PDB file of C-alpha atoms in Angstrom:
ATOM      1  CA  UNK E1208      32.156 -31.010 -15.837  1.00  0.00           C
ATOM      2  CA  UNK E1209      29.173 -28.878 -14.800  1.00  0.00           C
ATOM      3  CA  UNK E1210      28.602 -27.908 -11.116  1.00  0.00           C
ATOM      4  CA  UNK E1211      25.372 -27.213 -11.588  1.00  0.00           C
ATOM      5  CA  UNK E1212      23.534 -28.409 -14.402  1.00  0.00           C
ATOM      6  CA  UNK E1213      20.877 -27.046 -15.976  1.00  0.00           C
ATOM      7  CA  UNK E1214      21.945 -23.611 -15.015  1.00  0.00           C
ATOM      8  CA  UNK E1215      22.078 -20.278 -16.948  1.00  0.00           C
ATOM      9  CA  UNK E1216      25.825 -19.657 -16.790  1.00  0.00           C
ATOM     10  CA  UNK E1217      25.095 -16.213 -18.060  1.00  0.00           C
ATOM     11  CA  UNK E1218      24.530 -13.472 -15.735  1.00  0.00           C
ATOM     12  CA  UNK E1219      20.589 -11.696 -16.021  1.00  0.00           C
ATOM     13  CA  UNK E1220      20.109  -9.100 -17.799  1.00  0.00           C
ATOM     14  CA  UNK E1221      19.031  -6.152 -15.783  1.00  0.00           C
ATOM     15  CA  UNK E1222      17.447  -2.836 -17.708  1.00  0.00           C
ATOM     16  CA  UNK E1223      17.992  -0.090 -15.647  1.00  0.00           C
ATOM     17  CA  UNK E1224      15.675   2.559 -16.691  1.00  0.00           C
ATOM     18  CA  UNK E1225      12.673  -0.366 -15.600  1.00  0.00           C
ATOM     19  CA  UNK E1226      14.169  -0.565 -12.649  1.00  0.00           C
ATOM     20  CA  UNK E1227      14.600   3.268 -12.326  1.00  0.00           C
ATOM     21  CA  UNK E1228      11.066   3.753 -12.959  1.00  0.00           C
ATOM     22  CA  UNK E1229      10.060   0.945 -10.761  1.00  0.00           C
ATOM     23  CA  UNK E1230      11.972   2.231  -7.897  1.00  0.00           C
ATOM     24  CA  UNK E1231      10.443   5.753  -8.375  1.00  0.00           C
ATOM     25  CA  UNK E1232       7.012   4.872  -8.860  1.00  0.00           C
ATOM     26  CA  UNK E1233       7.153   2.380  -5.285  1.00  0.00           C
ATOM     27  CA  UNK E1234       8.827   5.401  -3.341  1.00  0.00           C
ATOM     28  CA  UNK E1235       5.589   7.732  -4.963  1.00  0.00           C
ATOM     29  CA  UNK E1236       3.072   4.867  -3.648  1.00  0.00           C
ATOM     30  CA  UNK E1237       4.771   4.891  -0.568  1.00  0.00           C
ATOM     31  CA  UNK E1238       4.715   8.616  -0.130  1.00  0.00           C
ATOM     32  CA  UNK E1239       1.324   9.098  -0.989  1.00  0.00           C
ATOM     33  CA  UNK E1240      -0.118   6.093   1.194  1.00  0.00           C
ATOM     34  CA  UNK E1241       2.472   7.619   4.349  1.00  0.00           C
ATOM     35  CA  UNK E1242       0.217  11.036   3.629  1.00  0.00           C
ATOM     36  CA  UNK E1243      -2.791   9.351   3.849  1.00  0.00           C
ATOM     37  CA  UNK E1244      -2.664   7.856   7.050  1.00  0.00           C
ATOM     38  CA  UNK E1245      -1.153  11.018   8.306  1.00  0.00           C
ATOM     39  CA  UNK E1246      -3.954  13.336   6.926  1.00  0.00           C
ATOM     40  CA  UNK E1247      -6.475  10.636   8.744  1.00  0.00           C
ATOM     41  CA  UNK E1248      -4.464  10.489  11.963  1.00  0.00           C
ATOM     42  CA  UNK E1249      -4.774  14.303  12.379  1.00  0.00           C
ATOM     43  CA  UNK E1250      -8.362  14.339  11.187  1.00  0.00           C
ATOM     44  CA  UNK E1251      -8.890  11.714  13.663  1.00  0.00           C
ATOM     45  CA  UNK E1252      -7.269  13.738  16.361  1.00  0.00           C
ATOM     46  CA  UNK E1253      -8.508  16.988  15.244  1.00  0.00           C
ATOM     47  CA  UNK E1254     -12.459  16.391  13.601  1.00  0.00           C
ATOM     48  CA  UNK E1255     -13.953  13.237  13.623  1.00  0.00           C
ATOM     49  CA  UNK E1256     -13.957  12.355  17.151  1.00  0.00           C
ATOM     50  CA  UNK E1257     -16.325  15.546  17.943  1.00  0.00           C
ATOM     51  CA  UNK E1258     -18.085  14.539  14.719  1.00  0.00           C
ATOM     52  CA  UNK E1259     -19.064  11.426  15.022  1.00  0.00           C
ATOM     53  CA  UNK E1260     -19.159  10.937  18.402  1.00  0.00           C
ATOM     54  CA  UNK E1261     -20.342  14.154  19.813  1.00  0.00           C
ATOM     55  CA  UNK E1262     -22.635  12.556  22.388  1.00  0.00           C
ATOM     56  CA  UNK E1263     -19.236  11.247  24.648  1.00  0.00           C
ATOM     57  CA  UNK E1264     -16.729  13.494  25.810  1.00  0.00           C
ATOM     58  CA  UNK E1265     -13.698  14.764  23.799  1.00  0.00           C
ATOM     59  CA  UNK E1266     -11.397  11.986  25.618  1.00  0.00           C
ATOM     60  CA  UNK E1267     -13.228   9.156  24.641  1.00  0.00           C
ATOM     61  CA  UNK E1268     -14.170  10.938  21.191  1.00  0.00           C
ATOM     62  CA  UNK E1269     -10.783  11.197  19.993  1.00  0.00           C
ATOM     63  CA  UNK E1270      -9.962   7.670  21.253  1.00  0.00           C
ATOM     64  CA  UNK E1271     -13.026   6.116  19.284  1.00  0.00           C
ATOM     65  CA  UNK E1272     -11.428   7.963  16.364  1.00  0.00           C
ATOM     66  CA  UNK E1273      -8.364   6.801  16.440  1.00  0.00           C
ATOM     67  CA  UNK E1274     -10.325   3.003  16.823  1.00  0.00           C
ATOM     68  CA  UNK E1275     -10.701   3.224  13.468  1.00  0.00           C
ATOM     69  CA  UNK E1276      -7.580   3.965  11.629  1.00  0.00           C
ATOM     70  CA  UNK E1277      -7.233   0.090  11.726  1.00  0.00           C
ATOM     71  CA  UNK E1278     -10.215   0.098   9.730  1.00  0.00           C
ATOM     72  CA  UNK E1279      -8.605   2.338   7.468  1.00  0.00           C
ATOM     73  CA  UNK E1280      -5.495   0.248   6.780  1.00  0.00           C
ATOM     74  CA  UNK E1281      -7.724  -2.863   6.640  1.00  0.00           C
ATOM     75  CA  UNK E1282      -9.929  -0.640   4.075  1.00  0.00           C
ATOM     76  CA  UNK E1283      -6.200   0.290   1.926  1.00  0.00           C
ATOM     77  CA  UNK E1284      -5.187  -3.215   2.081  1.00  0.00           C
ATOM     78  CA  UNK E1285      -7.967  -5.048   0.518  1.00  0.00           C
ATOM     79  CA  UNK E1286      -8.407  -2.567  -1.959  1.00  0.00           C
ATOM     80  CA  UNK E1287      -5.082  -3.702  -2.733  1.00  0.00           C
ATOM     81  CA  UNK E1288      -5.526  -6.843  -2.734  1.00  0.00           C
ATOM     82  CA  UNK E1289      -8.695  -6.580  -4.972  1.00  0.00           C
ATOM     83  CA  UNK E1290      -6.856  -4.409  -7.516  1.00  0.00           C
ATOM     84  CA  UNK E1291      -3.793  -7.391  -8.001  1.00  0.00           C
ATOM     85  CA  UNK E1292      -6.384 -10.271  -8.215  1.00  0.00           C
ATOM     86  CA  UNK E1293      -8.155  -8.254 -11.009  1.00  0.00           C
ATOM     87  CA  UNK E1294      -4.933  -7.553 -12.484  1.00  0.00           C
ATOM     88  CA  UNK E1295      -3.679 -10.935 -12.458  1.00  0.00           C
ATOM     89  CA  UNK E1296      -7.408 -12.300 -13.691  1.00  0.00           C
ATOM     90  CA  UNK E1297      -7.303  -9.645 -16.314  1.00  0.00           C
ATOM     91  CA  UNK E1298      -3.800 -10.608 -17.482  1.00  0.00           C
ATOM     92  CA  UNK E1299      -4.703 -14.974 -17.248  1.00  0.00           C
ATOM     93  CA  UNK E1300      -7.829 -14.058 -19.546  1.00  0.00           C
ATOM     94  CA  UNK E1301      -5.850 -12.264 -22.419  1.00  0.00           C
ATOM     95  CA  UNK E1302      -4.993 -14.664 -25.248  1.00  0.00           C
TER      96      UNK E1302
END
């Protein structure tokens, strides 16, 4: 008798050169989203505190700068967000 019924016996099939190309194209997201938060976090260190703020000194410059990196990630993540829902909208609309 069944253990389980209603389940696959057979193993799933895995491809491995989707999952290849899966794996490299997450690592090459990764990377480049790592290199943009570190090219902001220097440009916040570096530039836009005297930019932006040059009426305060350079302590309290820098420090406003780096205040909005959190904008920044909030800015990455719902851009994000917006590109999967008009994937997923894009995808329930094709026939």
């Amino acid at each position: 008798m069944d253990q389980h019924p209603g389940q696959d016996t057979n193993p799933p099939e895995y491809n491995t050169k989707q999952a290849r190309k899966a794996g490299i194209t997450a690592f090459v997201g990764t990377t480049i989203e790592w290199f943009d938060f570190y090219i902001y976090g220097t440009a916040s260190a570096l530039v836009l505190g005297p930019l932006f703020f040059p009426d305060a000194s350079p302590a309290v410059g820098t420090l406003a700068a780096f205040a909005t990196l959190p904008w920044d990630s909030w800015l990455v993540l719902s851009a994000e967000w917006c590109s999967v829902i008009s994937e997923t909208s894009s995808v329930a609309r094709t026939p």
